[in-house]
Amino acid sequence: MLQPYKPGKSPEQIKKEYNVDKVIKLASNENPFGCSPKVESALQNSLQLCATYPDGAATELRKKLSEHLQVKENQLLFGSGLDEVIQTISRVMLCEGDNIVTALETFPQYKHHAIIEGCEVREIPLINGRYDLDTMSKAIDLRTRVVWICNPNNPTGTYVKEEALIRFLRTIPRQTIVVLDEAYYEYVNAKDFPQTIPLLNEFENLLVLRTFSKAYGLAAFRIGYAIGNEQLIEKINIARLPFNTSTFAQAAAIAALEDHPFLDFCVEQNKQGLQQYEECLEELGIEYCPSQTNFIFIRTDDSNAWFEHLIEKGYIVRPFPTGIRITIGTKEQNEGVLSIIRNHVTDQTLVKIGDR
Ligand SMILES: *Cc1c(COP(=O)(O)O)cnc(C)c1O
């Protein structure tokens, strides 16, 4: 049964329910440093435009972003968050009786929209928290319209390497498109992470998705984008709503894009935060997935106990069947979470599991 998206409880609800006075939400991979201070003045300037429709083509943002990414302007498609881009791609590409191929433990919206379109969803289990591209390749048939790869993967934080991705792309038939969801791209550190924009020249059936919601700290504005071959972008663009990104979202994104120091600061803080977690978890012998994102996935069979334990102390994290996902916060927030884990790691409630 299809269910509507269920957001986590708000900090206000949690405060009442658990009787804590300070709540820190580390459940949605939001930027703990907010957004660039330049966004505020950009918004001030846009306020006079409240009564007019936004620029449906996002002309200025398109120009800025195409220069930034070194792609043509008509290789870009903007959406009200990547959520909408995923919906639009699904709407254009999928008909009843088609199928999609993706991972079992990944971003749930690929599956959600495929079901709405009446498609079969072929979900390939991760191996050790990683995409199993060989099995995914074998699952593709003539009715496979879209292959969804979340890279790095949410919720595990692991990634598909460039070499493995290229090998995989060579096995994909032309009528099937491959969508690489790179929502966490800006945080990636690994040298062998795929450089996907140059691959767009070689693979006309490839789409790359990125967003302003995570490292740029603009989740409230709802703005994300797809990059792809011009013909493919044009095809998807037909189903896009005329004014799907607001004047304010476009202005905020332009300001955020120009503030390199702020982005660099967030990425560096995140790198240090990940190190904080890794060092502590190694020391405690707690199993986690190595992450290229702004969250870390701790493996446990008992994620609900971990969740309850942390929420009682005022930290909201996200439980999954095989572990908990914690957003990397400020240094102080990370220390807060880690000291709770450290103090209670010997409790029976926090069950460590073996390698799987
Ligand atoms: C957060 C996230 C999205 C959605 O991002 P928005 O641009 O805020 O809609 C898409 N894909 C992945 C993997 C995400 O983690």
Tab-separated table of C-alpha atoms and ligand atoms in Angstrom:
chain	number	residue	atom	x	y	z
A	1	MET	CA	0.000	0.000	0.000
A	2	LEU	CA	1.203	3.435	-0.930
A	3	GLN	CA	1.493	5.775	2.052
A	4	PRO	CA	1.758	9.564	2.060
A	5	TYR	CA	5.166	10.879	3.082
A	6	LYS	CA	5.387	10.908	6.883
A	7	PRO	CA	7.672	13.652	8.157
A	8	GLY	CA	9.385	13.198	11.515
A	9	LYS	CA	7.926	14.885	14.586
A	10	SER	CA	8.757	18.540	15.012
A	11	PRO	CA	11.150	19.634	17.762
A	12	GLU	CA	8.174	21.284	19.525
A	13	GLN	CA	6.210	18.024	19.605
A	14	ILE	CA	9.266	16.150	20.874
A	15	LYS	CA	9.873	18.685	23.658
A	16	LYS	CA	6.367	18.109	25.007
A	17	GLU	CA	6.273	14.381	24.519
A	18	TYR	CA	9.668	13.599	26.056
A	19	ASN	CA	9.784	16.485	28.499
A	20	VAL	CA	13.153	17.821	27.333
A	21	ASP	CA	13.843	21.540	27.029
A	22	LYS	CA	16.336	21.483	24.183
A	23	VAL	CA	15.863	19.446	21.033
A	24	ILE	CA	18.399	19.076	18.251
A	25	LYS	CA	17.170	17.600	14.993
A	26	LEU	CA	19.752	15.451	13.257
A	27	ALA	CA	17.220	13.464	11.264
A	28	SER	CA	16.918	15.145	7.859
A	29	ASN	CA	20.494	15.931	6.805
A	30	GLU	CA	19.922	19.654	7.056
A	31	ASN	CA	22.875	22.025	7.174
A	32	PRO	CA	23.652	22.802	10.844
A	33	PHE	CA	25.243	26.103	9.787
A	34	GLY	CA	22.146	27.386	8.004
A	35	CYS	CA	22.735	29.081	4.670
A	36	SER	CA	25.011	31.777	3.281
A	37	PRO	CA	24.449	35.202	4.896
A	38	LYS	CA	24.308	36.572	1.341
A	39	VAL	CA	20.926	34.888	0.882
A	40	GLU	CA	19.218	37.348	3.204
A	41	SER	CA	20.021	40.479	1.198
A	42	ALA	CA	19.160	38.689	-2.052
A	43	LEU	CA	15.732	37.996	-0.589
A	44	GLN	CA	15.282	41.580	0.537
A	45	ASN	CA	15.777	42.664	-3.067
A	46	SER	CA	13.232	40.115	-4.317
A	47	LEU	CA	10.473	41.157	-1.935
A	48	GLN	CA	9.209	43.804	-4.317
A	49	LEU	CA	8.457	41.034	-6.823
A	50	CYS	CA	5.779	39.338	-4.721
A	51	ALA	CA	2.923	40.175	-7.072
A	52	THR	CA	4.525	38.928	-10.277
A	53	TYR	CA	4.960	35.352	-11.409
A	54	PRO	CA	8.481	33.986	-11.157
A	55	ASP	CA	10.697	33.581	-14.201
A	56	GLY	CA	9.576	30.121	-15.274
A	57	ALA	CA	12.816	29.561	-17.158
A	58	ALA	CA	14.971	30.622	-14.165
A	59	THR	CA	17.089	32.580	-16.659
A	60	GLU	CA	19.626	34.148	-14.331
A	61	LEU	CA	20.095	31.088	-12.154
A	62	ARG	CA	20.379	28.950	-15.292
A	63	LYS	CA	23.132	31.201	-16.626
A	64	LYS	CA	25.058	31.203	-13.333
A	65	LEU	CA	24.740	27.479	-12.835
A	66	SER	CA	25.663	26.584	-16.401
A	67	GLU	CA	28.868	28.614	-16.010
A	68	HIS	CA	29.545	27.039	-12.643
A	69	LEU	CA	29.062	23.493	-13.960
A	70	GLN	CA	30.509	24.125	-17.420
A	71	VAL	CA	27.440	22.797	-19.204
A	72	LYS	CA	25.084	24.385	-21.740
A	73	GLU	CA	22.116	26.327	-20.386
A	74	ASN	CA	19.635	23.922	-21.976
A	75	GLN	CA	21.250	20.976	-20.238
A	76	LEU	CA	19.598	22.074	-16.978
A	77	LEU	CA	16.126	21.513	-15.550
A	78	PHE	CA	15.067	23.072	-12.234
A	79	GLY	CA	12.537	21.692	-9.814
A	80	SER	CA	10.833	22.507	-6.551
A	81	GLY	CA	13.457	20.443	-4.759
A	82	LEU	CA	14.825	17.213	-6.167
A	83	ASP	CA	11.618	15.666	-4.906
A	84	GLU	CA	9.772	17.365	-7.725
A	85	VAL	CA	12.467	16.568	-10.273
A	86	ILE	CA	12.127	12.886	-9.345
A	87	GLN	CA	8.364	13.133	-9.763
A	88	THR	CA	8.651	14.841	-13.158
A	89	ILE	CA	11.150	12.295	-14.488
A	90	SER	CA	8.856	9.490	-13.342
A	91	ARG	CA	5.839	11.109	-14.957
A	92	VAL	CA	7.578	11.495	-18.310
A	93	MET	CA	9.442	8.221	-18.457
A	94	LEU	CA	7.105	5.689	-16.870
A	95	CYS	CA	3.958	4.048	-18.201
A	96	GLU	CA	1.879	1.318	-16.628
A	97	GLY	CA	3.613	-2.027	-17.009
A	98	ASP	CA	7.107	-0.555	-17.225
A	99	ASN	CA	9.621	-1.146	-14.471
A	100	ILE	CA	12.368	0.670	-12.637
A	101	VAL	CA	15.517	-0.797	-11.117
A	102	THR	CA	17.001	0.628	-7.927
A	103	ALA	CA	18.393	-0.470	-4.571
A	104	LEU	CA	16.302	-1.857	-1.734
A	105	GLU	CA	17.725	0.472	0.933
A	106	THR	CA	17.822	3.857	-0.749
A	107	PHE	CA	15.953	7.147	-1.141
A	108	PRO	CA	12.275	6.105	-1.120
A	109	GLN	CA	10.872	8.610	-3.636
A	110	TYR	CA	12.077	6.676	-6.719
A	111	LYS	CA	9.883	3.752	-5.716
A	112	HIS	CA	7.004	5.945	-4.575
A	113	HIS	CA	6.572	7.641	-7.944
A	114	ALA	CA	7.079	4.408	-9.880
A	115	ILE	CA	4.177	2.877	-7.964
A	116	ILE	CA	2.004	5.912	-8.691
A	117	GLU	CA	2.763	5.433	-12.404
A	118	GLY	CA	1.732	1.781	-12.167
A	119	CYS	CA	5.216	0.341	-12.548
A	120	GLU	CA	6.992	-2.641	-11.150
A	121	VAL	CA	9.847	-1.766	-8.790
A	122	ARG	CA	12.891	-4.029	-8.915
A	123	GLU	CA	14.744	-3.405	-5.678
A	124	ILE	CA	18.191	-4.945	-5.449
A	125	PRO	CA	19.534	-5.371	-1.894
A	126	LEU	CA	22.696	-3.498	-1.002
A	127	ILE	CA	25.828	-5.527	-0.314
A	128	ASN	CA	27.487	-4.265	2.836
A	129	GLY	CA	25.674	-0.943	2.507
A	130	ARG	CA	26.712	-0.566	-1.154
A	131	TYR	CA	24.851	-0.650	-4.468
A	132	ASP	CA	25.137	-4.018	-6.230
A	133	LEU	CA	25.517	-2.814	-9.823
A	134	ASP	CA	26.096	-6.274	-11.307
A	135	THR	CA	22.778	-7.596	-10.041
A	136	MET	CA	21.053	-4.349	-11.024
A	137	SER	CA	22.391	-4.676	-14.548
A	138	LYS	CA	20.998	-8.222	-14.770
A	139	ALA	CA	17.574	-7.029	-13.557
A	140	ILE	CA	17.168	-4.695	-16.550
A	141	ASP	CA	14.901	-5.811	-19.383
A	142	LEU	CA	13.045	-4.217	-22.331
A	143	ARG	CA	10.459	-2.640	-20.014
A	144	THR	CA	13.056	-1.016	-17.723
A	145	ARG	CA	12.679	2.711	-18.269
A	146	VAL	CA	14.693	4.143	-15.389
A	147	VAL	CA	17.573	2.943	-13.230
A	148	TRP	CA	17.921	5.040	-10.073
A	149	ILE	CA	21.285	5.235	-8.347
A	150	CYS	CA	21.638	7.365	-5.254
A	151	ASN	CA	25.309	8.301	-5.160
A	152	PRO	CA	26.409	8.684	-2.414
A	153	ASN	CA	23.561	6.595	-1.079
A	154	ASN	CA	21.016	7.864	1.396
A	155	PRO	CA	20.761	6.345	4.068
A	156	THR	CA	24.098	4.489	4.101
A	157	GLY	CA	26.463	7.251	2.889
A	158	THR	CA	28.497	4.850	0.725
A	159	TYR	CA	29.299	5.513	-2.931
A	160	VAL	CA	29.721	3.896	-6.322
A	161	LYS	CA	33.215	4.404	-7.728
A	162	GLU	CA	33.848	5.959	-11.125
A	163	GLU	CA	35.298	2.845	-12.703
A	164	ALA	CA	32.406	0.642	-11.560
A	165	LEU	CA	29.862	3.215	-12.721
A	166	ILE	CA	31.341	3.482	-16.215
A	167	ARG	CA	31.476	-0.295	-16.547
A	168	PHE	CA	27.811	-0.413	-15.491
A	169	LEU	CA	26.737	2.357	-17.891
A	170	ARG	CA	28.231	0.420	-20.796
A	171	THR	CA	25.799	-2.447	-20.091
A	172	ILE	CA	22.687	-0.241	-20.169
A	173	PRO	CA	20.444	-0.330	-23.249
A	174	ARG	CA	19.714	3.017	-24.932
A	175	GLN	CA	16.011	3.022	-24.146
A	176	THR	CA	16.733	2.876	-20.409
A	177	ILE	CA	17.805	6.051	-18.639
A	178	VAL	CA	20.121	6.081	-15.649
A	179	VAL	CA	19.532	8.740	-13.008
A	180	LEU	CA	22.361	9.494	-10.606
A	181	ASP	CA	21.013	11.285	-7.547
A	182	GLU	CA	23.953	13.324	-6.258
A	183	ALA	CA	22.111	15.237	-3.506
A	184	TYR	CA	25.273	15.112	-1.357
A	185	TYR	CA	27.751	15.815	-4.140
A	186	GLU	CA	29.302	18.920	-2.522
A	187	TYR	CA	30.315	16.910	0.554
A	188	VAL	CA	32.124	14.179	-1.354
A	189	ASN	CA	35.824	13.794	-0.691
A	190	ALA	CA	36.764	10.510	-2.368
A	191	LYS	CA	39.140	10.819	-5.317
A	192	ASP	CA	37.529	7.903	-7.149
A	193	PHE	CA	34.012	9.358	-6.938
A	194	PRO	CA	32.606	9.638	-10.493
A	195	GLN	CA	33.060	12.905	-12.405
A	196	THR	CA	29.624	12.636	-13.905
A	197	ILE	CA	29.281	15.814	-15.978
A	198	PRO	CA	31.919	14.728	-18.545
A	199	LEU	CA	30.077	11.378	-18.756
A	200	LEU	CA	26.989	13.154	-20.100
A	201	ASN	CA	28.744	13.520	-23.455
A	202	GLU	CA	29.345	9.823	-23.759
A	203	PHE	CA	26.053	8.575	-22.294
A	204	GLU	CA	22.975	10.302	-23.722
A	205	ASN	CA	20.705	8.315	-21.418
A	206	LEU	CA	22.250	9.740	-18.242
A	207	LEU	CA	20.786	12.309	-15.841
A	208	VAL	CA	22.561	13.797	-12.822
A	209	LEU	CA	20.525	15.309	-9.975
A	210	ARG	CA	21.802	17.873	-7.471
A	211	THR	CA	20.137	20.135	-4.926
A	212	PHE	CA	20.480	23.354	-2.952
A	213	SER	CA	18.839	21.693	0.066
A	214	LYS	CA	21.834	20.030	1.662
A	215	ALA	CA	25.315	21.599	1.548
A	216	TYR	CA	23.933	25.001	0.458
A	217	GLY	CA	21.456	24.956	3.350
A	218	LEU	CA	18.383	26.030	1.369
A	219	ALA	CA	15.983	23.147	2.091
A	220	ALA	CA	13.092	25.514	2.892
A	221	PHE	CA	13.251	27.103	-0.556
A	222	ARG	CA	12.721	23.847	-2.454
A	223	ILE	CA	15.146	24.053	-5.336
A	224	GLY	CA	17.096	21.299	-7.052
A	225	TYR	CA	18.095	20.480	-10.618
A	226	ALA	CA	18.829	17.847	-13.210
A	227	ILE	CA	21.744	17.968	-15.654
A	228	GLY	CA	21.632	15.929	-18.836
A	229	ASN	CA	21.777	15.699	-22.561
A	230	GLU	CA	19.769	18.525	-24.215
A	231	GLN	CA	17.207	16.243	-25.884
A	232	LEU	CA	16.539	14.310	-22.714
A	233	ILE	CA	16.194	17.505	-20.644
A	234	GLU	CA	13.799	18.909	-23.231
A	235	LYS	CA	11.679	15.784	-23.039
A	236	ILE	CA	11.438	15.962	-19.233
A	237	ASN	CA	10.788	19.721	-19.366
A	238	ILE	CA	7.433	19.128	-21.090
A	239	ALA	CA	5.933	17.816	-17.844
A	240	ARG	CA	7.439	20.521	-15.624
A	241	LEU	CA	4.922	22.977	-14.173
A	242	PRO	CA	5.331	26.484	-15.680
A	243	PHE	CA	6.300	28.263	-12.435
A	244	ASN	CA	7.678	25.415	-10.366
A	245	THR	CA	10.525	27.333	-8.705
A	246	SER	CA	9.773	30.601	-6.912
A	247	THR	CA	11.373	34.004	-7.410
A	248	PHE	CA	12.776	33.676	-3.878
A	249	ALA	CA	14.184	30.205	-4.390
A	250	GLN	CA	15.936	31.342	-7.565
A	251	ALA	CA	17.374	34.435	-5.856
A	252	ALA	CA	18.511	32.403	-2.845
A	253	ALA	CA	20.163	29.805	-5.057
A	254	ILE	CA	22.066	32.454	-7.029
A	255	ALA	CA	23.348	34.059	-3.817
A	256	ALA	CA	24.296	30.681	-2.358
A	257	LEU	CA	26.111	29.675	-5.523
A	258	GLU	CA	28.250	32.807	-5.385
A	259	ASP	CA	29.315	32.351	-1.772
A	260	HIS	CA	32.187	29.893	-2.165
A	261	PRO	CA	33.693	30.564	1.282
A	262	PHE	CA	30.467	29.584	3.049
A	263	LEU	CA	30.202	26.315	1.121
A	264	ASP	CA	33.871	25.543	1.757
A	265	PHE	CA	33.386	26.223	5.454
A	266	CYS	CA	30.403	23.833	5.681
A	267	VAL	CA	32.186	21.118	3.759
A	268	GLU	CA	35.291	21.414	5.953
A	269	GLN	CA	33.274	21.388	9.186
A	270	ASN	CA	31.429	18.338	7.944
A	271	LYS	CA	34.663	16.547	7.167
A	272	GLN	CA	35.876	17.195	10.697
A	273	GLY	CA	32.518	16.100	12.100
A	274	LEU	CA	32.692	12.817	10.199
A	275	GLN	CA	36.189	12.261	11.608
A	276	GLN	CA	34.845	12.920	15.101
A	277	TYR	CA	32.238	10.197	14.612
A	278	GLU	CA	34.591	7.738	12.937
A	279	GLU	CA	37.241	8.023	15.645
A	280	CYS	CA	34.742	7.589	18.448
A	281	LEU	CA	32.824	4.729	16.821
A	282	GLU	CA	36.069	2.885	15.994
A	283	GLU	CA	37.202	3.243	19.571
A	284	LEU	CA	33.898	1.902	20.881
A	285	GLY	CA	33.829	-0.893	18.320
A	286	ILE	CA	30.502	0.240	16.891
A	287	GLU	CA	29.872	-0.700	13.298
A	288	TYR	CA	29.101	2.090	10.804
A	289	CYS	CA	29.192	2.671	7.061
A	290	PRO	CA	32.044	4.887	5.834
A	291	SER	CA	30.341	8.068	4.623
A	292	GLN	CA	30.887	10.639	1.867
A	293	THR	CA	27.916	12.712	3.020
A	294	ASN	CA	26.709	14.868	5.912
A	295	PHE	CA	25.314	11.870	7.799
A	296	ILE	CA	26.564	8.613	9.208
A	297	PHE	CA	24.793	5.256	9.281
A	298	ILE	CA	25.343	3.188	12.419
A	299	ARG	CA	24.418	-0.441	12.018
A	300	THR	CA	22.182	-2.016	14.616
A	301	ASP	CA	19.327	-4.506	14.790
A	302	ASP	CA	17.746	-2.377	17.415
A	303	SER	CA	17.392	1.011	15.808
A	304	ASN	CA	14.227	1.841	17.740
A	305	ALA	CA	16.044	1.445	21.063
A	306	TRP	CA	18.832	3.758	19.814
A	307	PHE	CA	16.255	6.222	18.580
A	308	GLU	CA	14.377	6.273	21.888
A	309	HIS	CA	17.577	6.517	23.833
A	310	LEU	CA	18.822	9.540	21.921
A	311	ILE	CA	15.489	11.297	21.768
A	312	GLU	CA	15.113	11.132	25.532
A	313	LYS	CA	18.268	13.222	25.679
A	314	GLY	CA	16.952	15.665	23.085
A	315	TYR	CA	18.594	14.379	19.874
A	316	ILE	CA	16.352	13.342	16.997
A	317	VAL	CA	17.927	10.830	14.607
A	318	ARG	CA	16.387	8.649	11.887
A	319	PRO	CA	15.819	4.944	12.489
A	320	PHE	CA	15.901	2.368	9.664
A	321	PRO	CA	15.422	-1.412	9.844
A	322	THR	CA	19.196	-2.059	9.769
A	323	GLY	CA	20.532	0.987	11.603
A	324	ILE	CA	20.211	4.642	12.489
A	325	ARG	CA	21.156	7.614	10.370
A	326	ILE	CA	22.565	10.638	12.182
A	327	THR	CA	23.124	13.998	10.472
A	328	ILE	CA	26.574	15.430	11.139
A	329	GLY	CA	25.993	18.561	13.207
A	330	THR	CA	28.218	21.226	14.684
A	331	LYS	CA	31.228	20.021	16.674
A	332	GLU	CA	29.294	20.572	19.887
A	333	GLN	CA	26.218	18.692	18.653
A	334	ASN	CA	28.376	15.779	17.523
A	335	GLU	CA	30.064	15.681	20.921
A	336	GLY	CA	26.626	15.652	22.538
A	337	VAL	CA	25.496	12.610	20.549
A	338	LEU	CA	28.784	10.787	20.924
A	339	SER	CA	28.927	11.248	24.680
A	340	ILE	CA	25.471	9.682	24.987
A	341	ILE	CA	26.557	6.771	22.829
A	342	ARG	CA	29.784	6.429	24.813
A	343	ASN	CA	28.021	6.439	28.177
A	344	HIS	CA	25.478	3.865	27.205
A	345	VAL	CA	27.284	1.610	24.824
A	346	THR	CA	27.472	-1.128	27.445
A	347	ASP	CA	23.705	-1.031	27.980
A	348	GLN	CA	21.749	-3.968	26.675
A	349	THR	CA	19.597	-1.504	24.755
A	350	LEU	CA	22.361	-0.660	22.309
A	351	VAL	CA	22.930	-3.886	20.504
A	352	LYS	CA	25.949	-4.162	18.286
A	353	ILE	CA	25.667	-6.497	15.353
A	354	GLY	CA	28.205	-8.488	13.423
A	355	ASP	CA	29.413	-7.799	9.907
A	356	ARG	CA	26.722	-8.415	7.336
B	1	LIG	C1	17.379	15.166	0.484
B	1	LIG	C2	17.387	14.312	-0.717
B	1	LIG	C3	16.619	14.604	-1.847
B	1	LIG	C4	15.571	15.682	-1.860
B	1	LIG	O1	16.115	16.897	-1.892
B	1	LIG	P1	15.219	18.190	-2.142
B	1	LIG	O2	16.001	18.919	-3.180
B	1	LIG	O3	15.169	18.879	-0.824
B	1	LIG	O4	13.867	17.767	-2.606
B	1	LIG	C5	16.746	13.819	-2.968
B	1	LIG	N1	17.572	12.771	-2.981
B	1	LIG	C6	18.298	12.435	-1.911
B	1	LIG	C7	19.187	11.263	-1.980
B	1	LIG	C8	18.214	13.186	-0.743
B	1	LIG	O5	18.901	12.798	0.330
